[in-house]
Amino acid sequence: MSTITAPYDNTIETPGRRAPLVLGGHDYTSVTKVVCEIAETPQPPLAWFVAFGISSSMTLMFLGFAGYLVTTGIGVWGNNSPVFWAWDIVNFVFWVGIGHAGTLISAILFLFRQNWRTSINRAAEAMTVFAVVCAGLFPTLHVGRIWVIYWLLPLPNQNAIWPNFRSPLLWDVFAVSTYATVSTLFWYMGMIPDLATFRDRATNKFKQFVYGVLALGWTGSARQWYRFERAYLLLAALATPLVLSVHTIVSFDFATSQVPGWHTTIFPPYFVAGAVFSGFGMVLTLMVPGRELFGLKDLITPRHLENVCKVLLATGTMVGYAYAMEFFVAWYSGSRYEQFAFINRMFGPYWWAYWTMVTCNVISPQLFWFRKFRTSPWLMFTVSIFVNIGMWFERFVITVTSLHRDYLPSSWGHYAPTWVDICMFAGSFGLFFTLYLLFCRYLPVVAMAEVKGVMPRTVEH
Amino acid sequence: MTSILEEPLKTETTEATKPQRALACVLAEYDSPQAVAAAARQVMAAGYTRVDAHAPFPFHELDAALAIGKSRLPWMTLGAAAIGGASGLLREWWMNAVDYQFLISGKPLLSMPSNMPVVFACAVLFAAITTLVGMLLLNGLPRFSNPLLRSERFRRATNDRFFISVDARDRRFNLDAVTSLLQSSGALAVEECWTDRSGAKIPPLVWQGALVALALLCIPPAIIARMRATDSRVPRFHLIQDMDFQPKFKPQSTNAFFADGRADRPQLPGTIARGDLQDDDRLHRGLDSAEPIVAAAPPPAAPGAPAPDPLDAMPWVAEFPISIDVAVMKRGQERFNIYCSTCHGLGGDGDGLITQRALELEQGTWVKPVSFHTDAVRKQPVGRLFHSITNGVRKMPPMGDLIPVEDRWAILLYVRALQRSRNASVQDVPADLLPQLEAQ
Amino acid sequence: MSSVTSTSAAARAYWRSLDQLQQTPEFTEFLHREFPVAASEFPQGFSRRRWLQLMGASFALTGAAGCRWQSDTLASLPVRPANRVPGVPQTFATSWELGGYARPIVVTSYDGRPIKVEGNREHPDSLGATDALSQAMILHLYDPDRSTAILQQTEQPAVERSWDEFAAELEPVLAAVKASGGAGLRVLTETSSSPTRSRLQTRIASEFPQAKWVEHNAIPVRNAIAGAELAFGRALRPHLDLTAADIIVTFDDDFFGHHPAGVRLAREWADGRVPEAGPMKRLYAVESQFSLVGGVADHRLPMKSSDIPRFLDALEELVDKGLAGAPIEESHDDSYGLKFLATVAADLLAHRGKSVVSVGETQAPAVHARAYRLNSKLGNIGATLSFLPVPDPSPIAAELSTLVEELQAGKVELLLVLGGNPVYTAPAGIELAAAIRQAKWSVRLSNYVDETSLACQWHLPAAHPLECWGDGISESGRLTLQQPLIAPLFGGKSDIELLAWVLGDVDATSQSLVRQTATTLLPADRFDKEWRKLIHDGFWGKPAATLSPTLRADLNLPAATPAPTDLELVLTPSPSTYDGRFANNGWLQETPQPLSKLTWDNAALIAPATADELGLKTGSLAALHVAGQTVELPVYVLPGQAPGSIGVALGYGRTAAGHVGGLLSDGIAAVGVNVYGLRTGAETVLTKATLKGTGRQYPLSTTQDHHAIDTVGMTEIAGRIGELVREGSLGEYEAHPDFAQHKVHHPPLESLWKEPSSDGRAWGMSIDLSRCIGCNSCMVACQSENNVPVVGKEQIARGREMHWIRIDRYFKGDVNQPEIVTQPVACHHCENAPCEQVCPVAATVHSPEGLNDMAYNRCVGTRYCANNCPYKVRRFNFFDYNAKYEAANTELSRMLMNPEVTVRERGVMEKCTYCVQRIQNVKIGAKNEQRAVRDGEVVTACQQACPANAIVFGDLNDKSSRVAALHAGPRSYAMLAELNVQPRTKYLARIRNPHPWLATAAEVHGHEEAHG
């Protein structure tokens, strides 16, 4: 087996020679070891415990406030007339956006045969699933009468009344739930071989049983592998349009409505680009500390990170283009209401939100033109944080700034979050990280089988 | 080598497993993809068909080597997508355009554009699930009891080693031949895998747990079923009241605020509601005078019949204050049969069903209604009769609240007709109807 | 007849004396709970946390308490009242009194419970409409803060007594008083027009010659009369008739406000502002503070009230010149004032006998006299301005100040305080509370245990106007009757009953007393018939003959002296609480004041210029100092306020109003600030005031411009108003009658789909902006009809008001001399309703008749519909705003709810339904009578209340209907039509009638501009 043992910068493109995706002189055995030991070690790093403590308590806080909200009324939030949607929907779109990177990496990059995806796709998929969970919570909690929310589903009922399929919100219900299901399937299916590995390395009966059940008796036979790859390809082919459709449909919530600043055809691509952008941003935010924490530097190599940065640069620029195009469309529409909506974004009461958004989303990714930023993890980590902030503000600008001043000046209003808003948003991060940390602890964080697949194979004897 | 052959002999001696042993397959271990691929080709060349290779990751030399054919999976996915999409569209059409039609934003009941997102989502959902499930089924998964999995060596199949297994059910299977073939194919080791039913048993903890869970699951439906079957005095459960009971007072409801507990309040004496002026004495009181006699009305349930009736003195109208035509007469007949005939009888002889019954029972308290055909009644001016209907007389309750004023006059008109019918002469019959009458 | 007698028997049986009720535990609980749930709103004093707890509790109540289906009991009346079917409302003509005049109303009674106040169509002083106060008065009937018992307050805590106990106590006192010829008897009350009361007053004067009768009115109603006395030598009250007036000039006179003839005048004015219907009136307003009149004026001159006398002088001079034959030229002076003066003079001269100059109560008698003289010179007296006699002052009448002296001197044996709230409204320097405590025996009759009650030894619960008989004279001089709709809920008595008691006939009921008075007024021969007619119609007979008196020969009015240049303070009755008597009325507290849109507070209104001088902003807390008195109150910068003039509303800062208006004893802070203490007498204009910022801020809650709007927004608003509220000058209209339809240019409106044809009925509404005076009575009417909750100051501040119909007010033009436009906005019931398509559960859908229906119980509360509504008329229940009705012991306040309208729960969306319950009732009636619904038969609550007749509702498919005609008319336009939502509510453009000398460029060629 030929492996790279000496320190090696795999971010440099040397023509004619494909840069390796695994460093540190790993062979199949050691790859398995590195990944499995994260879950097998009896004592995870202290940092894990600290992080888990914090995030789980934030989760409890979230649940507490959710209870308060449900028993008391939406009024505990800052929502008002005309800003009937505020942080609830902002957070929903924010999390759904983040939930895009995983499936995108697994599906689209897979179709494009981007082998570097292999060592990050598993973590990204997990991130997707958990982000979608967080996203789903907000629209669920934001309805006035959560106890009848099941009316949004086409369930047979004695009143023989059905949901209204013309409503974008109903499209959301289908799109998001489908997306949640499919990305979970995708995630799980990819994990089956690795779960088999866990099963076979299991040291005690309990682990063996649990992982055994999860692995469904996988033996890695050539026939299984053949069908597995077929299925994976098909799922990828299904997930790719789905990824694009989900945020498109989320954008319909806005685009199909009358509100100046919402009613625009540019939203679907704009939202998708934004989603990819924010998703990859979050991937970076998780990967950089993650690879340090779990010693995955050799599998999640600088090259992987650099590629992510490049994606960020590209999508960030797309988003910037969308911002510009919005203004053009508004001006070109000749509608005074549309035009004012955008002037108001820049110079109205919420100018600060708008400029925060522009700075974080359009300007900060431009740093990735410089190699320095693409190769030094902590710099890109910082930028990724900016991206997360910026993308949250993008949704804030779209939702709140458009709503607070629409057609009739008599009904113009102002929005300010309450402490409940703030705590619930923070709490959703708690939930997200709680799930993520559990995933890191008990499931294969890197797709071992796939990594092995892209490792160089010796052609001796 | 020997070790491999000895091992099963050891197990042979144990009593419990003895009858259950059977050879499953022969397993050979290799250390590299290339090696296993080469070996696979070799084994296939030797004409074996039930051969499989195992690797920690997929690589395509094996597909060719083992001559793995095309999979049906894509077709299953396609079919599922089609079904999913169609079902979605069908549902939307049936729900919004057929079963629950509503005019919404002036849009058609079925508008394709707005239906597409859901159709798409459903198609993908069905397809994705089918793909996963299909893959598993085609792979014969889940399969938890597999002889391979009992082999210590095989544990590395998901790690860093590669294996070939030749199934014992292969037509040309011969233990020694296969073993030697595999050994010659550069295997690190060759071993036999024996089925061992004993291990196939689900661990007791699992099925016990499953049973308990199942039992628990049965409880809620059982409770519901019981509740639906039995009837109870307490009202049904209604956890969230929503707007089924609102803080307002519906007609004839209760209100603890008032001493009598009624939410309905009586009209105060002397007050007059809009449209309730009744300033036409002829119409509303049957009196022919400028001044209504207000106090003259006897209380509703006046006891018995008073001797000298003060009412006789009053200026009753003799003529009907309403315009008379056939319609009024018919209306009067209808109303009479509804309100009066039960006591007074259809003919007004005071022999209504209730009266008959009362007399049968010999109810002493019952006062038989007078016949309309007595002179006393026939001589009374209509106004006086109207007053009797309105305010009641003797046992007869006041009907004023029940019967609108025009109807009361209509009834009177019919009563007059009844009276007339009893003592009419031939002259009264219109000339044109006379022939018919004589015909009978 | 029999029915009546029977019910009377029944009624007697139901008559609840308190001891009878003590048995029912609910009621004991109800009486003795220490904290009755506020009828109207969580008052301002309520901490938000406490309030949220209440909300939480309510959830627990709806959730936990009702875990099973509630079982109901059917409780029907033993004898069904004649002509009454359970659940079918009846209406009764009645009236109530405010400011010394009867306000005719018709009250809807549902199963014998009054639930809604409406106007009396036949009554010439109502014409079927009402003002906001009349709409809201019913709330007090069911207000849990009402006084429920007779309190003897000689010992603390006060002891509850029965009427008999009170009678026993009163007996000897009365005897003593009678013996002394009433030497120690004093009656303190308000001016009233009730013939019965004046009859009893005269009886008292004759039987107790030594007694004294003091009338104290918080809001003066005597200046105009005194002015007439000055001008004509006899006390008369002016009676405006705008039908004949083409030119109207007002000085500080808001005769659309709380004026007793406000409703009638609004109608007369509006009828003269419809360009299709002949010549248009023109209105000039000179006033210190923006009023409803100023709002609709064609030309308005902001001017300090203290400067107005001189302006009037100048006007009279100029008119004199003109009368002398000197033509009046257009003034080209820079000062708007002079231009204005010249124009007004010229216009008046051009319309002699068809014009009127009217002065408000804030001005002194001399100013009124001068105005009368001017009118007589112009030959208006008898034509547009006539006079009515006022009753001669009673021989025993006395002033409040003398009463106080006597009280302090301990001369008063028995003091009766009937109605009003003198302790609260007393001017500075009169220590009435302390004085009353000097009286040997003080008895207070009122609806609430208010500031005055606390000072008296005995408090008696008064009967609400809807609980007792009464009578009064309406502004046009008609005898107007007040008949009860329900037996007194707390056994209260009316003031006439108490006076009769003092006079010895203890058993006299208000009914018998009023009937007795009627015998002297109605023809004896046909009395019974006429009496019944009086009760039925609510009024009787012809208007009193109007007089056109001639000026006194020796009339000589001194020229007005120049007013001091420093700040002046003008005290006006509050649009919401009047003189403070409605302080506990949540509906009114939450109804935005027409111009400032301020709720739940009074503020110092100052002009932008003044604000800059003083360095004050809206919301900054300032110290107002005048005549040695100082109060701190928030500032509100109101464009159009006269520079140098501070306007403050009276009627706030109640300390014993109730849980809504303030109740210190329960730790509930007062709403607003009491400024009665600033005045020394009855005057309402005070000079030499100072206003100094304290540097602190005070949160004000407004329903519009919830926060200061930045310049970006301001410029945009200025651009939009012209498109939203379309108006033009008369000239513009005559040139292009359909100018309004060309204000906005948009491509042809095409739908992607085949528009559904709506045959059958198609309900629609038309709102004439030319008529609307922005008086808010539609808002309160809607609130009362549709169970619209009151949400309180904090929620308003958050922008969560629930009004189904609101009145948008926009300022136009120069910030110092702005014009305002008002526009009532309710759900437009769009045919392509944007709200419907976005509702995921089809909770809001279209009815075949074109109503945009809201299925409350299908709503899950995503609030998407509200986002998508371009008119922002949808309201969301952010909290359980009706918790106070769901809680225990709310049987009383619940009776307020209209049983025909859902009481919405937390988390559902709601909005205007075009009063669908009324539509259904009419349809049912028509169906029973097997006929079609007639045009004008369906009357929505807002339409019904509108004094100006601005709202017309009907079937658009019935081409003969009024609404169809109006929609087809040239002035008709749909707001935001360019969105192709096809609203069923359309507006008629507002037409101004500016004088060419004062017309702005825009008004001269506005149409071309619109194209530009």
XYZ file of N, CA, C and O in Angstrom, chain C residues 437-541:
420
model
N -67.798 66.689 53.782
C -67.701 65.981 55.058
C -68.246 66.832 56.205
O -68.581 66.322 57.270
N -68.351 68.143 55.950
C -68.914 69.019 56.987
C -70.425 68.863 57.088
O -71.024 69.229 58.097
N -71.058 68.381 56.025
C -72.516 68.273 56.044
C -72.937 67.257 57.089
O -72.250 66.255 57.305
N -74.102 67.510 57.737
C -74.560 66.579 58.776
C -74.917 65.257 58.126
O -74.641 64.190 58.654
N -75.579 65.378 56.980
C -76.035 64.175 56.286
C -75.787 64.358 54.802
O -76.282 65.310 54.204
N -74.963 63.497 54.238
C -74.731 63.632 52.788
C -75.073 62.318 52.106
O -74.637 61.255 52.544
N -75.902 62.409 51.067
C -76.346 61.231 50.336
C -75.923 61.366 48.883
O -76.112 62.424 48.281
N -75.348 60.316 48.387
C -74.810 60.343 47.028
C -75.498 59.269 46.206
O -75.560 58.104 46.616
N -76.055 59.665 45.088
C -76.670 58.695 44.178
C -75.852 58.649 42.900
O -75.738 59.665 42.204
N -75.220 57.502 42.628
C -74.476 57.414 41.367
C -74.240 55.961 40.996
O -74.423 55.058 41.811
N -73.811 55.787 39.747
C -73.603 54.442 39.217
C -72.354 53.782 39.767
O -72.233 52.571 39.750
N -71.416 54.621 40.191
C -70.152 54.092 40.691
C -69.867 54.687 42.054
O -70.329 55.779 42.361
N -69.116 53.976 42.841
C -68.610 54.554 44.081
C -67.398 55.385 43.680
O -66.271 54.907 43.650
N -67.663 56.619 43.287
C -66.592 57.426 42.700
C -66.034 58.415 43.724
O -66.372 58.357 44.915
N -65.214 59.340 43.235
C -64.550 60.293 44.128
C -65.572 60.977 45.024
O -65.375 61.108 46.236
N -66.697 61.376 44.436
C -67.702 62.095 45.229
C -68.349 61.170 46.256
O -68.525 61.541 47.416
N -68.657 59.942 45.813
C -69.291 59.007 46.754
C -68.430 58.831 47.994
O -68.930 58.791 49.121
N -67.129 58.754 47.784
C -66.231 58.500 48.915
C -66.306 59.633 49.933
O -66.031 59.438 51.114
N -66.680 60.819 49.456
C -66.735 61.955 50.379
C -68.071 62.014 51.118
O -68.209 62.739 52.094
N -69.070 61.267 50.629
C -70.407 61.336 51.226
C -70.605 60.239 52.264
O -69.913 59.225 52.245
N -71.576 60.459 53.134
C -71.820 59.477 54.186
C -72.559 58.269 53.642
O -72.306 57.147 54.027
N -73.496 58.541 52.747
C -74.278 57.448 52.183
C -74.061 57.415 50.683
O -74.049 58.459 50.016
N -73.864 56.197 50.192
C -73.827 56.047 48.742
C -74.981 55.144 48.318
O -75.165 54.056 48.874
N -75.766 55.626 47.359
C -76.876 54.812 46.854
C -76.590 54.435 45.412
O -76.151 55.287 44.613
N -76.809 53.177 45.051
C -76.609 52.788 43.646
C -77.678 53.408 42.768
O -78.861 53.326 43.073
N -77.230 54.042 41.699
C -78.183 54.665 40.776
C -78.546 53.658 39.699
O -77.790 52.744 39.403
N -79.713 53.865 39.135
C -80.143 53.012 38.035
C -79.545 53.542 36.740
O -79.451 54.752 36.530
N -79.108 52.620 35.893
C -78.583 52.996 34.584
C -79.747 53.493 33.722
O -80.883 53.034 33.909
N -79.496 54.412 32.793
C -80.594 54.914 31.950
C -81.415 53.803 31.299
O -82.604 53.993 31.036
N -80.800 52.640 31.080
C -81.557 51.553 30.458
C -82.314 50.734 31.492
O -82.939 49.735 31.167
N -82.217 51.154 32.752
C -82.892 50.405 33.810
C -84.100 51.148 34.379
O -84.798 50.599 35.221
N -84.282 52.403 33.989
C -85.356 53.167 34.629
C -86.026 54.095 33.622
O -85.504 54.341 32.532
N -87.186 54.582 34.038
C -87.921 55.528 33.201
C -87.356 56.916 33.388
O -86.781 57.236 34.426
N -87.536 57.713 32.367
C -87.097 59.094 32.464
C -87.570 59.859 31.258
O -88.210 59.305 30.363
N -87.278 61.141 31.250
C -87.643 61.937 30.085
C -86.643 63.071 29.949
O -85.820 63.305 30.825
N -86.715 63.739 28.838
C -85.791 64.840 28.597
C -86.198 65.580 27.353
O -87.132 65.193 26.651
N -85.469 66.656 27.103
C -85.728 67.450 25.905
C -84.497 67.339 25.016
O -83.376 67.551 25.469
N -84.725 66.956 23.758
C -83.579 66.855 22.849
C -83.224 68.242 22.329
O -83.970 69.197 22.552
N -82.115 68.334 21.627
C -81.592 69.654 21.259
C -82.625 70.465 20.488
O -82.759 71.668 20.682
N -83.387 69.808 19.617
C -84.360 70.568 18.825
C -85.633 70.824 19.628
O -86.626 71.265 19.073
N -85.624 70.497 20.903
C -86.724 70.865 21.781
C -87.860 69.873 21.810
O -88.983 70.218 22.146
N -87.569 68.611 21.452
C -88.645 67.621 21.463
C -88.658 66.861 22.788
O -87.605 66.535 23.338
N -89.867 66.572 23.257
C -89.997 65.730 24.444
C -89.552 64.320 24.069
O -90.055 63.731 23.117
N -88.559 63.805 24.782
C -87.967 62.505 24.455
C -88.045 61.613 25.670
O -87.674 62.027 26.763
N -88.565 60.414 25.447
C -88.809 59.530 26.581
C -87.691 58.517 26.748
O -87.022 58.148 25.788
N -87.505 58.123 27.989
C -86.522 57.083 28.297
C -87.246 55.933 28.980
O -87.783 56.090 30.059
N -87.311 54.783 28.278
C -87.991 53.636 28.887
C -86.949 52.555 29.187
O -85.972 52.416 28.463
N -87.159 51.836 30.276
C -86.172 50.826 30.663
C -86.301 49.569 29.814
O -87.364 49.260 29.297
N -85.183 48.865 29.670
C -85.212 47.594 28.956
C -85.016 46.407 29.879
O -85.226 45.257 29.500
N -84.567 46.691 31.092
C -84.304 45.592 32.019
C -84.457 46.127 33.431
O -84.228 47.312 33.673
N -84.911 45.259 34.330
C -85.071 45.685 35.722
C -83.699 46.024 36.288
O -82.708 45.408 35.920
N -83.624 47.038 37.169
C -82.321 47.430 37.717
C -81.542 46.215 38.214
O -82.040 45.450 39.030
N -80.327 46.044 37.723
C -79.552 44.843 38.054
C -79.172 44.826 39.520
O -79.063 43.777 40.139
N -78.975 46.027 40.067
C -78.575 46.089 41.472
C -79.586 46.878 42.289
O -79.232 47.506 43.291
N -80.838 46.883 41.825
C -81.887 47.572 42.580
C -81.631 49.058 42.720
O -82.037 49.670 43.698
N -80.939 49.638 41.745
C -80.652 51.067 41.828
C -81.894 51.914 41.612
O -82.903 51.443 41.089
N -81.805 53.170 42.051
C -82.913 54.107 41.858
C -82.452 55.246 40.963
O -81.257 55.530 40.851
N -83.421 55.892 40.303
C -83.069 57.046 39.478
C -83.178 58.307 40.322
O -83.794 58.312 41.384
N -82.572 59.384 39.811
C -82.552 60.620 40.624
C -83.971 61.124 40.881
O -84.277 61.615 41.970
N -84.870 60.956 39.898
C -86.235 61.456 40.141
C -86.905 60.649 41.257
O -87.627 61.192 42.088
N -86.612 59.373 41.311
C -87.208 58.571 42.393
C -86.724 59.085 43.748
O -87.491 59.236 44.698
N -85.426 59.407 43.800
C -84.888 59.860 45.085
C -85.494 61.215 45.462
O -85.906 61.434 46.612
N -85.634 62.100 44.457
C -86.232 63.414 44.752
C -87.665 63.237 45.235
O -88.091 63.853 46.212
N -88.401 62.341 44.554
C -89.780 62.082 44.967
C -89.799 61.594 46.413
O -90.630 61.997 47.226
N -88.844 60.754 46.721
C -88.728 60.225 48.080
C -88.587 61.394 49.059
O -89.307 61.514 50.040
N -87.660 62.290 48.738
C -87.458 63.459 49.613
C -88.772 64.208 49.766
O -89.106 64.698 50.837
N -89.547 64.246 48.677
C -90.812 64.990 48.726
C -91.910 64.192 49.409
O -93.056 64.632 49.460
N -91.588 62.979 49.851
C -92.578 62.270 50.659
C -93.192 61.073 49.988
O -93.542 60.103 50.656
N -93.328 61.062 48.645
C -93.941 59.838 48.084
C -92.864 58.793 47.817
O -92.165 58.799 46.802
N -92.726 57.927 48.817
C -91.658 56.941 48.841
C -91.881 55.878 47.769
O -90.939 55.379 47.160
N -93.152 55.581 47.494
C -93.426 54.455 46.592
C -93.417 54.864 45.132
O -93.576 54.025 44.256
N -93.279 56.169 44.872
C -93.315 56.623 43.484
C -92.206 55.917 42.699
O -91.057 55.897 43.114
N -92.586 55.308 41.572
C -91.564 54.711 40.703
C -91.241 55.709 39.602
O -92.045 56.600 39.307
N -90.101 55.498 38.998
C -89.745 56.402 37.907
C -90.849 56.372 36.856
O -91.199 57.399 36.272
N -91.437 55.199 36.641
C -92.505 55.090 35.642
C -93.672 56.007 35.998
O -94.099 56.848 35.216
N -94.110 55.882 37.239
C -95.285 56.687 37.628
C -94.945 58.174 37.541
O -95.724 58.982 37.062
N -93.741 58.538 37.949
C -93.365 59.952 37.947
C -93.373 60.514 36.530
O -93.942 61.566 36.249
N -92.764 59.760 35.623
C -92.678 60.247 34.244
C -94.064 60.314 33.639
O -94.439 61.292 32.990
N -94.869 59.299 33.918
C -96.228 59.281 33.364
C -97.005 60.488 33.877
O -97.692 61.170 33.126
N -96.795 60.754 35.147
C -97.501 61.893 35.749
C -97.101 63.177 35.035
O -97.935 63.982 34.663
N -95.785 63.358 34.800
C -95.346 64.551 34.069
C -96.011 64.603 32.707
O -96.483 65.641 32.254
N -96.064 63.418 32.069
C -96.610 63.373 30.707
C -98.050 63.871 30.702
O -98.470 64.556 29.772
N -98.799 63.571 31.761
C -100.207 64.012 31.783
C -100.281 65.513 31.611
O -101.246 66.036 31.062
N -99.262 66.242 32.075
C -99.311 67.698 31.929
C -98.875 68.132 30.530
O -99.087 69.272 30.147
N -98.225 67.248 29.787
C -97.673 67.648 28.484
C -98.504 67.121 27.326
O -98.553 67.716 26.263
N -99.145 65.965 27.525
C -99.879 65.337 26.430
C -101.344 65.735 26.522
O -101.848 66.027 27.620
N -102.044 65.753 25.390
C -103.476 66.090 25.410
C -104.241 65.138 26.317
O -104.096 63.918 26.210
N -104.998 65.694 27.221
C -105.676 64.877 28.239
C -106.693 63.937 27.600
O -106.806 62.768 27.976
N -107.370 64.396 26.567
C -108.486 63.602 26.026
C -107.964 62.291 25.441
O -108.535 61.232 25.654
N -106.852 62.326 24.725
C -106.356 61.098 24.103
C -105.075 60.653 24.775
O -104.163 60.122 24.142
N -105.029 60.895 26.082
C -103.747 60.695 26.748
C -103.197 59.297 26.541
O -102.059 59.106 26.106
N -104.015 58.301 26.799
C -103.492 56.926 26.788
C -102.857 56.593 25.456
O -101.745 56.081 25.377
N -103.568 56.959 24.391
C -103.024 56.686 23.048
C -101.705 57.409 22.858
O -100.682 56.815 22.484
N -101.681 58.702 23.175
C -100.468 59.497 22.949
C -99.322 59.005 23.824
O -98.169 58.988 23.409
N -99.676 58.601 25.026
C -98.653 58.096 25.959
C -97.993 56.859 25.376
O -96.770 56.752 25.281
N -98.838 55.934 24.887
C -98.272 54.738 24.265
C -97.433 55.122 23.050
O -96.343 54.590 22.830
N -97.899 56.094 22.305
C -97.149 56.527 21.113
C -95.801 57.104 21.544
O -94.763 56.797 20.956
N -95.851 57.888 22.611
C -94.610 58.474 23.126
C -93.615 57.379 23.488
O -92.444 57.415 23.116
N -94.111 56.364 24.178
C -93.213 55.281 24.580
C -92.681 54.574 23.340
O -91.476 54.337 23.200
N -93.588 54.315 22.417
C -93.195 53.535 21.240
C -92.206 54.305 20.367
O -91.162 53.787 19.981
N -92.534 55.564 20.074
C -91.680 56.344 19.168
C -90.441 56.867 19.883
O -89.446 57.185 19.249
N -90.524 57.013 21.184
C -89.409 57.552 21.940
C -89.456 59.071 22.043
O -88.689 59.668 22.790
N -90.304 59.698 21.261
C -90.444 61.160 21.374
C -91.869 61.518 20.992
O -92.634 60.681 20.507
N -92.203 62.768 21.198
C -93.604 63.140 20.967
C -93.684 64.566 20.463
O -92.937 65.439 20.912
N -94.541 64.760 19.528
C -94.926 66.113 19.152
C -93.957 66.808 18.220
O -92.969 66.268 17.766
